[in-house]
Short mmCIF file of C-alpha atoms in Angstrom, two decimals:
data_model
loop_
_atom_site.label_atom_id
_atom_site.label_comp_id
_atom_site.label_asym_id
_atom_site.label_seq_id
_atom_site.Cartn_x
_atom_site.Cartn_y
_atom_site.Cartn_z
CA MET A 1 44.62 -0.36 14.65
CA VAL A 2 45.77 -3.84 13.44
CA ASN A 3 48.03 -4.18 16.42
CA LEU A 4 45.11 -3.72 18.69
CA ILE A 5 43.10 -6.35 16.83
CA TRP A 6 46.04 -8.77 17.27
CA VAL A 7 46.38 -7.97 21.00
CA PHE A 8 42.57 -8.35 21.44
CA LEU A 9 42.64 -11.80 19.69
CA ALA A 10 45.68 -13.05 21.68
CA VAL A 11 44.32 -11.76 25.11
CA SER A 12 40.77 -13.11 24.47
CA GLY A 13 42.13 -16.46 23.34
CA ILE A 14 44.28 -16.88 26.44
CA ALA A 15 41.54 -15.65 28.70
CA TYR A 16 39.07 -18.19 27.18
CA ALA A 17 41.68 -21.03 27.60
CA ALA A 18 42.15 -20.04 31.24
CA PHE A 19 38.41 -20.10 31.91
CA ALA A 20 37.92 -23.32 29.87
CA GLY A 21 40.82 -25.04 31.60
CA THR A 22 42.78 -25.62 28.37
CA MET A 23 45.91 -23.59 29.05
CA ASP A 24 48.03 -26.70 28.83
CA ARG A 25 46.95 -27.09 25.21
CA VAL A 26 47.69 -23.39 24.44
CA ASN A 27 51.20 -23.87 25.93
CA GLU A 28 51.80 -27.00 23.86
CA ALA A 29 50.63 -25.23 20.67
CA ILE A 30 52.87 -22.24 21.41
CA PHE A 31 55.93 -24.26 21.95
CA ALA A 32 55.22 -26.70 19.17
CA THR A 33 54.89 -23.93 16.59
CA ILE A 34 57.96 -21.86 17.78
CA ASP A 35 60.41 -24.44 16.33
CA GLU A 36 58.54 -24.59 13.02
CA SER A 37 58.18 -20.83 12.72
CA VAL A 38 61.92 -20.31 13.35
CA MET A 39 62.72 -22.95 10.64
CA ILE A 40 60.36 -21.34 8.12
CA THR A 41 61.88 -17.92 8.79
CA LEU A 42 65.35 -19.19 8.32
CA SER A 43 64.44 -21.07 5.08
CA LEU A 44 62.61 -18.00 3.69
CA ALA A 45 65.55 -15.77 4.69
CA GLY A 46 67.77 -18.07 2.65
CA VAL A 47 65.62 -17.84 -0.46
CA LEU A 48 65.21 -14.07 0.05
CA VAL A 49 68.95 -13.60 0.29
CA PHE A 50 69.37 -15.69 -2.93
CA TRP A 51 66.84 -13.64 -4.83
CA LEU A 52 68.09 -10.41 -3.46
CA GLY A 53 71.60 -11.40 -4.65
CA LEU A 54 70.17 -12.16 -8.08
CA MET A 55 68.42 -8.81 -8.04
CA LYS A 56 71.77 -7.12 -7.24
CA ILE A 57 73.44 -8.92 -10.09
CA ALA A 58 70.61 -7.96 -12.38
CA GLU A 59 70.95 -4.37 -11.18
CA GLU A 60 74.77 -4.36 -11.84
CA ALA A 61 74.24 -5.94 -15.21
CA GLY A 62 71.76 -3.21 -16.18
CA LEU A 63 68.70 -5.52 -16.34
CA LEU A 64 66.69 -3.48 -13.79
CA THR A 65 67.56 -0.30 -15.67
CA GLY A 66 66.41 -1.91 -18.88
CA LEU A 67 63.18 -3.00 -17.33
CA ALA A 68 62.66 0.47 -15.79
CA LYS A 69 63.16 2.00 -19.35
CA LEU A 70 60.76 -0.53 -20.76
CA PHE A 71 58.12 0.21 -18.21
CA LYS A 72 58.65 3.98 -17.96
CA PRO A 73 56.14 4.99 -20.69
CA ILE A 74 53.49 2.88 -19.01
CA VAL A 75 54.32 4.16 -15.56
CA LYS A 76 54.36 7.77 -16.81
CA ARG A 77 50.85 7.29 -18.23
CA LEU A 78 49.62 5.77 -14.96
CA PHE A 79 51.18 8.66 -12.99
CA PRO A 80 50.77 11.81 -15.08
CA ASP A 81 51.02 14.07 -12.07
CA ILE A 82 54.63 13.13 -11.45
CA PRO A 83 57.26 15.14 -13.40
CA GLU A 84 59.44 13.36 -15.99
CA ASN A 85 62.67 12.89 -14.01
CA ASP A 86 61.42 13.03 -10.48
CA PRO A 87 62.87 10.48 -8.00
CA ALA A 88 59.34 9.25 -7.32
CA LEU A 89 59.17 7.58 -10.72
CA GLY A 90 62.43 5.75 -10.02
CA TYR A 91 61.17 4.50 -6.69
CA ILE A 92 57.89 3.40 -8.28
CA LEU A 93 59.70 1.53 -11.02
CA SER A 94 62.03 -0.17 -8.55
CA ASN A 95 59.09 -1.19 -6.44
CA MET A 96 57.14 -2.60 -9.30
CA THR A 97 60.18 -4.58 -10.59
CA ALA A 98 60.93 -6.06 -7.17
CA ASN A 99 57.25 -7.05 -6.87
CA MET A 100 57.32 -8.70 -10.30
CA PHE A 101 60.07 -11.00 -9.03
CA GLY A 102 58.13 -11.75 -5.83
CA LEU A 103 60.47 -9.82 -3.60
CA GLY A 104 57.81 -8.05 -1.60
CA ASN A 105 60.20 -7.51 1.46
CA ALA A 106 62.72 -5.81 -0.87
CA ALA A 107 59.95 -3.81 -2.61
CA THR A 108 58.60 -2.37 0.66
CA PRO A 109 61.37 0.24 1.35
CA MET A 110 61.12 1.37 -2.26
CA GLY A 111 57.39 1.62 -1.97
CA LEU A 112 57.67 3.71 1.16
CA LYS A 113 60.21 6.03 -0.49
CA ALA A 114 57.90 6.36 -3.49
CA MET A 115 55.00 7.38 -1.22
CA LYS A 116 57.21 9.82 0.66
CA GLU A 117 58.29 11.46 -2.69
CA MET A 118 54.63 11.58 -3.94
CA LYS A 119 53.60 13.18 -0.65
CA ARG A 120 56.38 15.80 -1.18
CA LEU A 121 55.01 16.45 -4.71
CA SER A 122 51.43 16.79 -3.53
CA GLY A 123 52.27 19.13 -0.68
CA SER A 124 49.25 17.88 1.21
CA GLU A 125 48.48 15.51 4.03
CA ARG A 126 45.69 13.94 1.94
CA ALA A 127 46.39 11.10 -0.56
CA SER A 128 47.04 12.36 -4.09
CA ARG A 129 45.77 10.71 -7.26
CA SER A 130 49.26 9.21 -7.81
CA MET A 131 49.46 7.80 -4.25
CA ILE A 132 46.07 6.11 -4.64
CA THR A 133 46.96 4.62 -8.04
CA PHE A 134 50.32 3.38 -6.57
CA LEU A 135 48.59 1.88 -3.60
CA ALA A 136 46.12 0.03 -5.90
CA ILE A 137 48.91 -1.28 -8.15
CA ASN A 138 51.14 -2.21 -5.18
CA THR A 139 48.38 -4.07 -3.47
CA SER A 140 47.46 -6.08 -6.52
CA SER A 141 51.17 -6.50 -7.36
CA LEU A 142 51.73 -8.06 -10.73
CA THR A 143 54.10 -11.01 -9.95
CA LEU A 144 56.07 -13.12 -12.46
CA ILE A 145 58.08 -15.28 -10.02
CA PRO A 146 56.40 -15.70 -6.56
CA THR A 147 59.62 -16.55 -4.72
CA THR A 148 58.19 -16.61 -1.24
CA VAL A 149 55.53 -19.04 -2.11
CA ILE A 150 57.93 -21.24 -4.04
CA ALA A 151 60.22 -21.26 -0.95
CA ILE A 152 57.29 -22.28 1.32
CA ARG A 153 56.24 -25.06 -1.13
CA MET A 154 59.94 -26.22 -1.25
CA LYS A 155 60.06 -26.30 2.53
CA TYR A 156 56.97 -28.50 2.79
CA GLY A 157 58.24 -30.95 0.08
CA SER A 158 56.17 -29.97 -2.85
CA VAL A 159 56.73 -32.21 -5.85
CA ASP A 160 56.77 -29.25 -8.26
CA PRO A 161 57.11 -26.04 -6.19
CA THR A 162 57.28 -23.88 -9.34
CA SER A 163 54.00 -25.16 -10.88
CA ILE A 164 52.19 -22.15 -9.56
CA ILE A 165 54.05 -19.67 -11.61
CA GLY A 166 51.50 -19.68 -14.54
CA ALA A 167 48.55 -19.31 -12.24
CA THR A 168 50.30 -16.60 -10.25
CA ILE A 169 51.00 -14.61 -13.42
CA LEU A 170 47.38 -14.95 -14.59
CA ALA A 171 45.97 -14.18 -11.17
CA THR A 172 48.09 -11.10 -10.60
CA MET A 173 47.63 -9.74 -14.11
CA ILE A 174 43.81 -9.95 -13.49
CA SER A 175 44.12 -8.36 -10.08
CA THR A 176 46.33 -5.53 -11.37
CA LEU A 177 44.04 -4.85 -14.31
CA ALA A 178 40.98 -4.80 -11.98
CA ALA A 179 42.82 -2.46 -9.55
CA LEU A 180 43.59 -0.10 -12.38
CA ILE A 181 40.04 -0.21 -13.77
CA ILE A 182 38.50 0.47 -10.37
CA ASP A 183 41.10 3.21 -9.64
CA ARG A 184 40.33 5.00 -12.92
CA TYR A 185 36.62 4.56 -12.54
CA PHE A 186 36.57 6.26 -9.13
CA TYR A 187 38.95 8.96 -10.28
CA TYR A 188 36.94 9.94 -13.30
CA ARG A 189 33.66 9.57 -11.40
CA ARG A 190 34.97 12.04 -8.72
CA ARG A 191 36.35 14.36 -11.40
CA LYS A 192 33.00 14.35 -13.18
CA THR A 193 31.10 15.31 -10.02
CA GLY A 194 33.68 18.01 -9.15
CA GLN A 195 34.97 16.34 -5.96
CA THR A 196 38.54 16.61 -5.04
CA LEU A 197 40.75 13.94 -3.55
#
């Protein structure tokens, strides 16, 4: 559906420019932004490779395992439907850890695997309680180091690109807490009225 919206916006914009006689400005804008978009992509790729390398070092050093053990009791309470040593918990913990370090691109494959495992556990085509909770947490995404935003700020010459870390931590803590409260509210409300997911 989102792809159709983007196609509609692009086609309608080009059609409007053709009727308004401003195709030359559309062409200028396209070619002016291509160079900048390639440079942003390359600079972000460099930062992403750096942080993924650090994550690999942290994984080899046992830091991620330690974080996973630290958060496992919390995650187990958030996802009581998932058995103790099921692979879904490992994928959830890996996804949450990657998101905490602002590595959304690295977290995505782990999130998809977590959803696949939770779908296997539910045995249904409908979203389970755990899947909904995971989606809420993943969308709000508690972030400690927003690496992508820091990289963009560095690219555009920010005087202090890391100054947003405190605000990011606060904002994402509030958004994650709000997501959990809303998730639990609707879960208990549905349970009280006898509705199933």
